[in-house]
XYZ file of N, CA and C in Angstrom:
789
model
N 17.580 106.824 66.774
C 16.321 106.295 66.251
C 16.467 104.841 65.818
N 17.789 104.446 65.214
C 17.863 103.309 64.997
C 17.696 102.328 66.240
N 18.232 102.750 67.497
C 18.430 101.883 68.495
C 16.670 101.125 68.785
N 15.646 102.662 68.751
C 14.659 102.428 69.457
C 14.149 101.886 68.178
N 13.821 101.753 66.843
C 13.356 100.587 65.781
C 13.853 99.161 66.106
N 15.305 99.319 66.402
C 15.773 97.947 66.364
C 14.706 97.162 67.790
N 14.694 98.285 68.448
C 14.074 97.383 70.262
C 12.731 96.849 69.681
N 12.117 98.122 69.078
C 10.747 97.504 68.304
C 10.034 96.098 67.622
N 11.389 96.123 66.417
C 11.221 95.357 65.433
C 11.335 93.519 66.481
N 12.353 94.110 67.264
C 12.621 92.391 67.702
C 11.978 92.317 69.016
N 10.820 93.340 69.364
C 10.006 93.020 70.251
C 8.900 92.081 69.620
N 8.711 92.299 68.040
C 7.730 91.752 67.724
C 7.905 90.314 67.672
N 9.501 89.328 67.863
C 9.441 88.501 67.244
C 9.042 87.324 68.677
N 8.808 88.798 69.450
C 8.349 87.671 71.070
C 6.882 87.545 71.822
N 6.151 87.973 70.440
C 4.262 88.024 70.614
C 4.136 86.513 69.924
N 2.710 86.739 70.022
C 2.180 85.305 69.327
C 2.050 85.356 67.529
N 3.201 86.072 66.934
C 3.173 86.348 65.806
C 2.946 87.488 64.927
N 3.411 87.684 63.853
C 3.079 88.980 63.206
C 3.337 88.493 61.527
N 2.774 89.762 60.977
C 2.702 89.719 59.348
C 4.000 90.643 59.248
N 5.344 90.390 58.018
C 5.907 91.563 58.002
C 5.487 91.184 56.224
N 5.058 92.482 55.634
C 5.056 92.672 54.001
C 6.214 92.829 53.710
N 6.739 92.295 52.450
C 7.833 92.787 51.284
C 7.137 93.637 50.704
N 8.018 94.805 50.710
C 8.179 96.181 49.787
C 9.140 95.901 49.008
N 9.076 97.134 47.965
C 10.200 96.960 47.053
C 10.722 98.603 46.628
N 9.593 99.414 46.956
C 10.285 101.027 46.879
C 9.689 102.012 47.891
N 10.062 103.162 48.041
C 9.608 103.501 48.793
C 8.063 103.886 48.792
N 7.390 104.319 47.875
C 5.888 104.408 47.727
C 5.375 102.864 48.748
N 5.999 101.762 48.046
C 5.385 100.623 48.737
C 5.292 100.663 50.014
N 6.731 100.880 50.468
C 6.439 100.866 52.295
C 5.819 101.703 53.013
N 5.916 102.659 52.216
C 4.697 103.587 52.791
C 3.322 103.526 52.907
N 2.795 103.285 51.905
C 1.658 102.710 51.998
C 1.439 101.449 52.664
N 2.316 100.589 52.825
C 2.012 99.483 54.073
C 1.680 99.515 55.191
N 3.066 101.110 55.700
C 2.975 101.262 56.767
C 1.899 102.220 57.544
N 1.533 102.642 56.583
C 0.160 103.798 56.710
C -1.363 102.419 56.788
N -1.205 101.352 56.238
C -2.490 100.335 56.344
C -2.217 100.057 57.732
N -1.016 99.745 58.185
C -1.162 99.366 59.974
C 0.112 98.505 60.327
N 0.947 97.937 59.126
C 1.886 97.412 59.674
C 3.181 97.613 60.441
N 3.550 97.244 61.561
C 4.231 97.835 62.391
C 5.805 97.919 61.776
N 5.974 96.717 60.748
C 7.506 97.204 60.138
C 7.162 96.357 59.011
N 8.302 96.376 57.961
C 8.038 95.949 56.696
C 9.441 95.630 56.675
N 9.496 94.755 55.034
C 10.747 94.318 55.108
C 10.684 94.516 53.696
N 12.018 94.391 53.165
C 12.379 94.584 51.656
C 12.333 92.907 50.770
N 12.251 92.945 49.947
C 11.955 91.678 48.893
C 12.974 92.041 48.180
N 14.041 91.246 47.506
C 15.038 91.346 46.742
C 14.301 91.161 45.044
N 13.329 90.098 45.107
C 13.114 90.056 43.516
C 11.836 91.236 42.859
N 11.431 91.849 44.286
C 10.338 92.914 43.757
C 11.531 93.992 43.045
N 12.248 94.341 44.092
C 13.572 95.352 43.913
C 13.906 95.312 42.233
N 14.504 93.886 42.152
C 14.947 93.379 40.802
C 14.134 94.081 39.858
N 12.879 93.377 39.990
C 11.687 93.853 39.034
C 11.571 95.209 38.542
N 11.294 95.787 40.017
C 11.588 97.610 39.321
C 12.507 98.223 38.818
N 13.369 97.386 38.653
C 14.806 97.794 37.984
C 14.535 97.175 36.487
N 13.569 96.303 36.280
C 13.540 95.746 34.967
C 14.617 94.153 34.487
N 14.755 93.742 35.539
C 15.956 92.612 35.666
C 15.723 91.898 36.542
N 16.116 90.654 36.165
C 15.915 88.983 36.997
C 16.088 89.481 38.353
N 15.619 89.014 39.144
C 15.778 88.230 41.109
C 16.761 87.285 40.438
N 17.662 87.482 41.456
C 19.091 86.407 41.487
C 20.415 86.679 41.736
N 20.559 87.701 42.054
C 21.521 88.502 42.003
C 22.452 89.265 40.903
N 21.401 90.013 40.069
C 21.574 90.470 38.881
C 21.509 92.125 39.699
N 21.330 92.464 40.703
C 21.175 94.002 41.134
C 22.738 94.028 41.869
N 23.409 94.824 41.441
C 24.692 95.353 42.345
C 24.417 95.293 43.630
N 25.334 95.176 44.389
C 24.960 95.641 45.784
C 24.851 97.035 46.241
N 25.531 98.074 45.657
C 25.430 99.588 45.546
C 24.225 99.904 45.569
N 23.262 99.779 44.016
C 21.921 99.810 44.244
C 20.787 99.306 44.663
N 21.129 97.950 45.351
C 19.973 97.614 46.206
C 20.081 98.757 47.374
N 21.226 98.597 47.636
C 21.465 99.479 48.818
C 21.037 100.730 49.134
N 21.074 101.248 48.054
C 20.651 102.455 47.642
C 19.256 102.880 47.998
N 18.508 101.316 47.695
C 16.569 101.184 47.314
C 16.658 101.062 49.088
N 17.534 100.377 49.870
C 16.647 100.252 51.090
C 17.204 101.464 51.786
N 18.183 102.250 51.623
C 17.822 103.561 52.186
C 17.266 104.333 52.049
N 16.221 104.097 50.533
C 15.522 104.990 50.344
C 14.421 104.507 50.880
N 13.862 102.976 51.010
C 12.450 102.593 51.885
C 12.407 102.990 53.499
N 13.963 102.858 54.107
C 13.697 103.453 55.829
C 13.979 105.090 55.652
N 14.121 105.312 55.033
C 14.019 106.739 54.926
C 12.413 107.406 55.117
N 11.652 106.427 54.327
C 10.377 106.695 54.057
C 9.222 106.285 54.769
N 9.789 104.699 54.936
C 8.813 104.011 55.958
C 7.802 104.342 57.407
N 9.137 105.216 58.106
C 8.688 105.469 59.547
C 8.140 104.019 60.421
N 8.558 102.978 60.049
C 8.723 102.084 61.008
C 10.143 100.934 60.697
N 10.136 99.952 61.502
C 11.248 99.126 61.353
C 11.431 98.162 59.942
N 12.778 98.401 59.301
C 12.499 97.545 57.867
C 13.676 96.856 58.262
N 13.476 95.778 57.442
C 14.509 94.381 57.841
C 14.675 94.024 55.785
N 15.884 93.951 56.101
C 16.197 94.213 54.401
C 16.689 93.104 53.888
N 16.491 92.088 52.601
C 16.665 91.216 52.015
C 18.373 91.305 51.503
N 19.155 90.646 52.031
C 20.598 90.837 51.896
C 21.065 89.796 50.953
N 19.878 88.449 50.294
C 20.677 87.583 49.762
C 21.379 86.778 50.464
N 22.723 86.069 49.231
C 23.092 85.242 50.411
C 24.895 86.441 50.982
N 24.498 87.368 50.926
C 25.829 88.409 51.196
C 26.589 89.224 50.428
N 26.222 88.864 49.127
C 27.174 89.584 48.447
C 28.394 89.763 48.262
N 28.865 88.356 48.853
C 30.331 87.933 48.419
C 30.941 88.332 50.092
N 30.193 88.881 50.474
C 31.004 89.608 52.410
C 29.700 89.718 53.199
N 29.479 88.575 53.908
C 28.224 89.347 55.032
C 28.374 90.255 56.030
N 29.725 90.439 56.694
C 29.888 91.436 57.563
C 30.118 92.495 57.102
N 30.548 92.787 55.816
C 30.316 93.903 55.235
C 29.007 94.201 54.567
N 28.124 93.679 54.194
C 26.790 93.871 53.489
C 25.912 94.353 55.102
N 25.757 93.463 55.975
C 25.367 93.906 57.417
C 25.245 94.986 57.753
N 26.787 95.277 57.610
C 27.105 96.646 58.424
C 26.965 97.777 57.431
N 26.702 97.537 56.078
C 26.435 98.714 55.532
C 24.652 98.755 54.968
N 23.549 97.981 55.571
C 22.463 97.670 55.567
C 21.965 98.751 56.639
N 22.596 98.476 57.917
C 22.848 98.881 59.586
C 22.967 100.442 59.448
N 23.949 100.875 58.452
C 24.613 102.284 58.588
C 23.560 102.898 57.602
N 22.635 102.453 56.810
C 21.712 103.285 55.866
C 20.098 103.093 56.837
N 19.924 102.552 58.041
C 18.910 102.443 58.753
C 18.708 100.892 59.174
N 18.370 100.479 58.440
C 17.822 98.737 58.567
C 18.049 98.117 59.580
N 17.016 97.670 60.502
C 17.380 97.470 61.545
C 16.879 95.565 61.470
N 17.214 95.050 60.599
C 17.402 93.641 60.346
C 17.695 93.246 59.000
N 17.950 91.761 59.149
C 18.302 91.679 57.602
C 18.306 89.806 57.309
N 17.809 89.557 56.247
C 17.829 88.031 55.950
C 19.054 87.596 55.176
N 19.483 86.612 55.645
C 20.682 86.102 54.852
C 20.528 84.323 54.262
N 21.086 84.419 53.602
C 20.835 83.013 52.607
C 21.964 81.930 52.812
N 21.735 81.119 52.750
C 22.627 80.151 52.990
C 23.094 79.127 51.412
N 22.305 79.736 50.448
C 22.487 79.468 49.413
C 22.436 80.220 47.923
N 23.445 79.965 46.924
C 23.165 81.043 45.775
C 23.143 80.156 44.687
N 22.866 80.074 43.302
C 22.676 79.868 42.497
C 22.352 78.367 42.340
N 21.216 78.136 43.292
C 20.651 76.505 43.420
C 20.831 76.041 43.888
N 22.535 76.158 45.285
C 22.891 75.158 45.810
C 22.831 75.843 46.876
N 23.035 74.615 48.267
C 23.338 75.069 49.279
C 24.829 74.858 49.541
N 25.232 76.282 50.447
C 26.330 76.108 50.705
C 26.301 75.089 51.940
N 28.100 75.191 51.592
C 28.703 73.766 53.176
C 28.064 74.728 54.181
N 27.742 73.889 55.433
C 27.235 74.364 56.599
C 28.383 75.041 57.665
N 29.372 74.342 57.805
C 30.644 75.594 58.017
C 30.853 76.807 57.213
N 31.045 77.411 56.353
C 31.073 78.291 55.716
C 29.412 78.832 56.041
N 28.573 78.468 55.435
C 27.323 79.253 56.233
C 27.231 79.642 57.386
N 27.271 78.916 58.154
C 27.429 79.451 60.191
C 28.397 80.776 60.205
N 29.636 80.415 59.048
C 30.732 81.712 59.136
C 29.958 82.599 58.775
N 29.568 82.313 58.017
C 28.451 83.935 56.846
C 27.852 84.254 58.325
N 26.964 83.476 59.449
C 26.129 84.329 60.228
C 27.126 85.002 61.061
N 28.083 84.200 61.468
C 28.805 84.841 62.677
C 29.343 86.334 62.477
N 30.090 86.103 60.746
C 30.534 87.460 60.459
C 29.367 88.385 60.221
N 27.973 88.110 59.930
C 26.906 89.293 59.934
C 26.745 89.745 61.619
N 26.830 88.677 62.369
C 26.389 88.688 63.671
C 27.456 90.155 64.555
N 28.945 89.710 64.443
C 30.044 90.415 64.752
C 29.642 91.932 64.082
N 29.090 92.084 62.916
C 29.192 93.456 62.108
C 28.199 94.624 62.556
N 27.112 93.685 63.416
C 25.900 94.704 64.150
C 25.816 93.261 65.439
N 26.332 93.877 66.432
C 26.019 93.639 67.641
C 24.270 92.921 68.274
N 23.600 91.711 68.572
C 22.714 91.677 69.081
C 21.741 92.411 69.604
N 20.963 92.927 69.641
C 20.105 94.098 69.895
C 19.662 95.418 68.612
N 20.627 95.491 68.403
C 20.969 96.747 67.224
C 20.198 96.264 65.937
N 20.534 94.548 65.477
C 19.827 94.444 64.132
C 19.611 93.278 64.556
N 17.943 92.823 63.809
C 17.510 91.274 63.914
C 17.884 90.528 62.450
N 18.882 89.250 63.016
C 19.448 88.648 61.920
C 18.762 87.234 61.463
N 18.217 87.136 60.452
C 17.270 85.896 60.297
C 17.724 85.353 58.911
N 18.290 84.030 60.189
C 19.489 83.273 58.947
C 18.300 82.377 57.924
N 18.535 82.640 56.766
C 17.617 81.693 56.295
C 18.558 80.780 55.607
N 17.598 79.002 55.968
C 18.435 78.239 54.864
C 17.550 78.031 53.928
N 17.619 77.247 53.006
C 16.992 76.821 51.569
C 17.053 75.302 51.355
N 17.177 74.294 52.261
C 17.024 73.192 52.193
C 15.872 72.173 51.838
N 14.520 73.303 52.097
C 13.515 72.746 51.427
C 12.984 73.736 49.992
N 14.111 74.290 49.470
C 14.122 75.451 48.587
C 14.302 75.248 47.361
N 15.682 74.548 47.487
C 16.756 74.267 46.659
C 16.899 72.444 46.414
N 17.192 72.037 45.336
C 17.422 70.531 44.900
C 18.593 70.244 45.997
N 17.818 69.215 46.323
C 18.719 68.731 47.767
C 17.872 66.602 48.025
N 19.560 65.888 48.547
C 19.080 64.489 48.192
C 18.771 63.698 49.559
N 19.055 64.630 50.694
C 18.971 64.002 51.858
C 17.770 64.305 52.452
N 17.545 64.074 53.687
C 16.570 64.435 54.584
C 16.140 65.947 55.248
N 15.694 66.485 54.232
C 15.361 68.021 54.189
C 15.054 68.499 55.562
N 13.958 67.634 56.242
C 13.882 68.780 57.549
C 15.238 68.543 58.696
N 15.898 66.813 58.927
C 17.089 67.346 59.364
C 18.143 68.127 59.298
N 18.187 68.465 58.084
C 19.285 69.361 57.444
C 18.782 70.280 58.150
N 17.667 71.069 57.919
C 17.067 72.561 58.106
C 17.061 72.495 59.945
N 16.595 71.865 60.513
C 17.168 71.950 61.916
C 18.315 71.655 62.581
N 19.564 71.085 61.730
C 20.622 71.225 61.769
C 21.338 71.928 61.824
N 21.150 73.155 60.774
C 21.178 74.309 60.014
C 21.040 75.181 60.835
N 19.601 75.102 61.540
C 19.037 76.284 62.298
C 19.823 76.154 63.293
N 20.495 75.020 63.861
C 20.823 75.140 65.761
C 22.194 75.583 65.231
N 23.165 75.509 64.396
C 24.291 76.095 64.002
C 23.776 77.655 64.126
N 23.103 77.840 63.003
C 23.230 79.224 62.692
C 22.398 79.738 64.063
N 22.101 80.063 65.007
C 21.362 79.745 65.763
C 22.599 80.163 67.334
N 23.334 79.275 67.280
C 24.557 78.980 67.889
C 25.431 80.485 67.158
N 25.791 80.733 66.053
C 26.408 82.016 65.379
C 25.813 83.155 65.491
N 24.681 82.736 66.248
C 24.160 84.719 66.657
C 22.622 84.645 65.794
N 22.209 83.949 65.243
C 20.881 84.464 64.424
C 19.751 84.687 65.448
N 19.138 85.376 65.473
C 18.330 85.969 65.714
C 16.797 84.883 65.609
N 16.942 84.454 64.466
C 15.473 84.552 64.174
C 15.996 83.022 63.146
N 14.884 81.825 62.690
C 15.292 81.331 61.444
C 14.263 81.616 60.326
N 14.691 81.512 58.868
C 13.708 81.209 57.874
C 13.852 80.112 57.211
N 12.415 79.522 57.137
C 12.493 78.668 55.820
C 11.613 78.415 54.997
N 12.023 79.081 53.510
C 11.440 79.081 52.311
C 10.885 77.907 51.864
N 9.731 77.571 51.290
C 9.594 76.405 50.479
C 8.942 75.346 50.884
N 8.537 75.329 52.045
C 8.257 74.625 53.419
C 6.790 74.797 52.984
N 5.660 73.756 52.921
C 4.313 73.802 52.262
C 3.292 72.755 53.048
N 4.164 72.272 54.321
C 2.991 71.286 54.944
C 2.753 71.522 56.540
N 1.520 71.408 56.304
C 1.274 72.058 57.883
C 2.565 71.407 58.896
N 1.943 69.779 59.242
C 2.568 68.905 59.884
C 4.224 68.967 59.975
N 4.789 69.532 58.473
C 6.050 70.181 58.690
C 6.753 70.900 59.464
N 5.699 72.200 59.329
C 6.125 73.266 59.594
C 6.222 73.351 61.144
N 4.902 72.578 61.786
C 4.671 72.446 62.949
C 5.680 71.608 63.866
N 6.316 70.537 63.141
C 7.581 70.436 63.784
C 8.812 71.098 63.534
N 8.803 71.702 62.239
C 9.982 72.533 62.786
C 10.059 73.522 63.512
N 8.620 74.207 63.831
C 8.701 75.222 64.989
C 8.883 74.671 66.244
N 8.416 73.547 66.321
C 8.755 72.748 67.828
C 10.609 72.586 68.085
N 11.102 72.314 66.862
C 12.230 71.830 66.854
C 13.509 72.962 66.935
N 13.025 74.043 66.638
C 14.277 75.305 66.009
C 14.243 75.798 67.041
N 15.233 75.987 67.808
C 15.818 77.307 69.040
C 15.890 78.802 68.921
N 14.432 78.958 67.694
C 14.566 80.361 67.852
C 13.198 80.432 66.917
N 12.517 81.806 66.686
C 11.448 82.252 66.189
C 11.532 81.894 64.945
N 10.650 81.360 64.388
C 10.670 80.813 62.779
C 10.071 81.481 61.884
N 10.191 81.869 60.869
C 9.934 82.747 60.171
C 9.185 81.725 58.360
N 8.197 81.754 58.045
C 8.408 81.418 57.079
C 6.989 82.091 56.185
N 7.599 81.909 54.647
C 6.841 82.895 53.995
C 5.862 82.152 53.558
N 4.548 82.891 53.135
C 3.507 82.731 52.998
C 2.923 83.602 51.410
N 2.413 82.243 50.470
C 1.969 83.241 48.913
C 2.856 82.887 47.748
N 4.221 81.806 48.469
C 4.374 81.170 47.243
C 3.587 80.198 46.423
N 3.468 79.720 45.052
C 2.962 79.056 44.212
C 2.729 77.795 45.260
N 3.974 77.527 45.847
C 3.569 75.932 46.742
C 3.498 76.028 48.157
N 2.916 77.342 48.695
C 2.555 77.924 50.111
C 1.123 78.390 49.833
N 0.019 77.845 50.098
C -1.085 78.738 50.415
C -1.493 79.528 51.563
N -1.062 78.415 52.761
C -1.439 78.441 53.936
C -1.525 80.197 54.429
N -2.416 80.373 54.828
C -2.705 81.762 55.610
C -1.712 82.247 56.784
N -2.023 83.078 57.167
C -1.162 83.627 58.352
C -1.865 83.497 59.803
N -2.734 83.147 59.771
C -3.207 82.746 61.323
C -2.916 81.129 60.873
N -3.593 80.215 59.843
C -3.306 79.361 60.130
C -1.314 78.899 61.061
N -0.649 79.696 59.972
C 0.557 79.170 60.077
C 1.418 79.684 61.710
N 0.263 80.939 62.022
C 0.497 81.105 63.785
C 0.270 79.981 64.367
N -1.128 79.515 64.372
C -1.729 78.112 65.125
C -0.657 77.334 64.567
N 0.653 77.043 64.026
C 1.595 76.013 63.912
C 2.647 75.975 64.551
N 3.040 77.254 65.003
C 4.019 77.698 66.155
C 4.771 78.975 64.919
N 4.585 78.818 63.758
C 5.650 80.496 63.315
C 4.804 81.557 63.816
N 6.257 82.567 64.303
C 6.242 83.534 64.840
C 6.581 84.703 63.511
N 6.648 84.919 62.723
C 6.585 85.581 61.866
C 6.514 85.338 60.184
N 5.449 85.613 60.041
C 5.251 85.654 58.584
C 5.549 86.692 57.331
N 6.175 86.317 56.694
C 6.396 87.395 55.262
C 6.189 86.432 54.236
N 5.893 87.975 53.055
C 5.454 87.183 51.910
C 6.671 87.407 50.701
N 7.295 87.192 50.913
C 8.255 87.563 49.343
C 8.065 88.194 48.352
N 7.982 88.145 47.488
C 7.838 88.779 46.386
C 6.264 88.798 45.980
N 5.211 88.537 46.777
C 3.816 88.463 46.606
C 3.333 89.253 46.153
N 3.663 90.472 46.798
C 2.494 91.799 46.780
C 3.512 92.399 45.629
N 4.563 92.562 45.042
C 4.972 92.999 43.712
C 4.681 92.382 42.512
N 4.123 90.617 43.064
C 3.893 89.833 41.697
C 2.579 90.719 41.498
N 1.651 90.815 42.976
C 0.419 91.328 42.151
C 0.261 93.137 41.883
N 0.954 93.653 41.924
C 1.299 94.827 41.536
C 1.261 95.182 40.577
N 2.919 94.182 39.796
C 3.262 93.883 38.598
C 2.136 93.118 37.807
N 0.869 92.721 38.425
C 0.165 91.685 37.321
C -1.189 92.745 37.072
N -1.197 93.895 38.016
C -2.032 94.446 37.535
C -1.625 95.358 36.570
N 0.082 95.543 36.374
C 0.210 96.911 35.395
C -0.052 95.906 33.861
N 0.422 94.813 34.620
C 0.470 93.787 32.826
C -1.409 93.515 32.395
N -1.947 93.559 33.243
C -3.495 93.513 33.071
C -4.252 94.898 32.501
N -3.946 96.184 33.228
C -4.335 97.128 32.787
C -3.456 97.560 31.108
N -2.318 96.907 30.652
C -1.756 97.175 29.459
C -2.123 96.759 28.764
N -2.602 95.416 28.711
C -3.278 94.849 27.871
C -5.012 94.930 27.599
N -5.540 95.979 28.878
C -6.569 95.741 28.240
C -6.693 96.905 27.559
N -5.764 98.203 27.505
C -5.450 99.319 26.752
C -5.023 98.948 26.044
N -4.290 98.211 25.256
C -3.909 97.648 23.614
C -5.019 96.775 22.901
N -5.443 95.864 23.899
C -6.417 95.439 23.247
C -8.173 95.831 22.618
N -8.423 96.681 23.852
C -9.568 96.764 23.840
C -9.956 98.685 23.756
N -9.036 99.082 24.425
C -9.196 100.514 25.283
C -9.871 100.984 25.885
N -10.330 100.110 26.265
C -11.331 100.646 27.746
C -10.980 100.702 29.019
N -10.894 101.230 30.281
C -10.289 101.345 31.264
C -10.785 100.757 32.430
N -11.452 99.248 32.220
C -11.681 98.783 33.256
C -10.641 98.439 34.411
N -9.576 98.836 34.236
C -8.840 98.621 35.538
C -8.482 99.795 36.101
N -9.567 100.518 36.026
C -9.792 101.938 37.240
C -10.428 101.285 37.928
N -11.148 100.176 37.828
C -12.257 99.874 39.307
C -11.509 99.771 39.889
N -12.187 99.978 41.228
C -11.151 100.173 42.576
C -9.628 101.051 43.028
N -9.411 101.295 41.760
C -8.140 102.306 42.198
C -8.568 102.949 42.945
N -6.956 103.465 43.717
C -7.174 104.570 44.604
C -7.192 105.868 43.613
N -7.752 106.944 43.861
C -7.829 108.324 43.105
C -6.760 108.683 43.406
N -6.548 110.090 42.623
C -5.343 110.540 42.269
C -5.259 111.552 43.628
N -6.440 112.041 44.042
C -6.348 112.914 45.593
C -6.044 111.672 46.360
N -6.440 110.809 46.620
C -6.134 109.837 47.635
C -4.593 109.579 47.686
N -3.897 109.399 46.321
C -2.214 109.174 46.762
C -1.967 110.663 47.253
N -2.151 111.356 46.765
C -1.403 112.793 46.909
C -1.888 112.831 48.315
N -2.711 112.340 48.867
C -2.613 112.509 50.035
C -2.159 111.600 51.261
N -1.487 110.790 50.933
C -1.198 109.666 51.769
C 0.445 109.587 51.355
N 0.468 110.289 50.152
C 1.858 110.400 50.214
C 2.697 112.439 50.710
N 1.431 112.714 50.925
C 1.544 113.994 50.863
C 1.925 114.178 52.386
């Protein structure tokens, strides 16, 4: 089953684009994948969140691990899982992403603000690349050059970046942080592979058709759909302490409606 997700997931990255959502448990991906989306992917700082603790690499690797075998367990379509920047081993984080279902996975090229040297990054892809074979898992190297405090010329770096990692087996590129059309539109011209970039950060508005009409081939949103998740439990708490009235039943789904969609 894994083989025929994996054919799936990286069939999509050769249409004229697609939406993949960040989930963060399994209820989430389920319900994504029941609205229509053909695969979903995991968000590392939603994860965090439901654990009650920072995005940053404050979650073990044990129990993230744990959360995305429990989302392809549940999902019933292809999930591509937020790996960070490795966890200290990318060919080991890979291959044990690979062995719990996940039939892709994003990797970082940077941790705690900085970017790493670009040799040592290319190594990080090659050793994810070596740990699941081409076909089997889609690997989408992301850098952080327009992410992260950086003094040079941001989009050369990032297409620099990309034709290395690119050259090491990636699959796919991402890049975070990236907020101008005219940008984006040359770096899709420029990158030797499907570009990926997210959509719903504070300094990303841009839509998802717009950012098709720019040349990305796949869009995700990061931690979006848990910020607003999370902003409705902090909305409905407060208006039960403050007020007690339950205006944030409008629009819920009923309690037969989950039981049945999760049923």
């Amino acid at each position: 089953m894994s083989a025929e997700r994996a054919a799936e997931f990286l069939a999509l990255h050769e249409g004229s684009g697609f939406v993949l959502p960040n989930v963060w448990d399994a209820g989430s991906a389920r319900l994504l994948a029941q609205v229509g989306f053909p695969a979903v992917a995991t968000t590392s700082a939603g994860i965090a969140w439901s654990y009650g603790v920072p995005d940053g690499g404050a979650m073990p690797f044990d129990t993230m691990l744990e959360r995305v075998g429990e989302i392809v367990r549940t999902a019933g379509v292809p999930v591509s899982a937020d790996l960070e920047s490795g966890y200290g081993d990318p060919g080991r984080t890979v291959a044990a992403a690979a062995q719990v279902g996940a039939v892709g996975g994003n990797l970082e090229d940077a941790a705690a603000g900085e970017l790493f040297e670009v040799d040592r990054a290319a190594d990080n892809v090659a050793a994810a690349r070596a740990a699941a074979p081409r076909g089997s898992f889609v690997l989408n190297a992301r850098t952080d050059a327009f992410f992260v405090p950086f003094a040079g010329d941001r989009f050369a770096e990032t297409v620099a970046r990309a034709q290395r990692y690119v050259d090491a087996g990636a699959d796919c590129i991402f890049v975070p942080g990236v907020n101008d059309a005219d940008t984006i539109r040359r770096l899709a011209a420029e990158i030797p592979a499907p570009l990926n970039v997210v959509a719903g950060l504070t300094s990303n508005r841009i839509d998802a058709p717009a950012l098709f009409s720019l040349g990305v081939t796949r869009v995700s949103v990061g931690g979006s759909i848990a910020r607003a998740a999370f902003s409705a439990v902090d909305a409905a708490g407060r208006e039960l302490l403050e007020r007690g009235t339950l205006g944030f039943l409008d629009g819920a789904l009923s309690y037969g409606d989950l039981q049945h969609r999760f049923g």
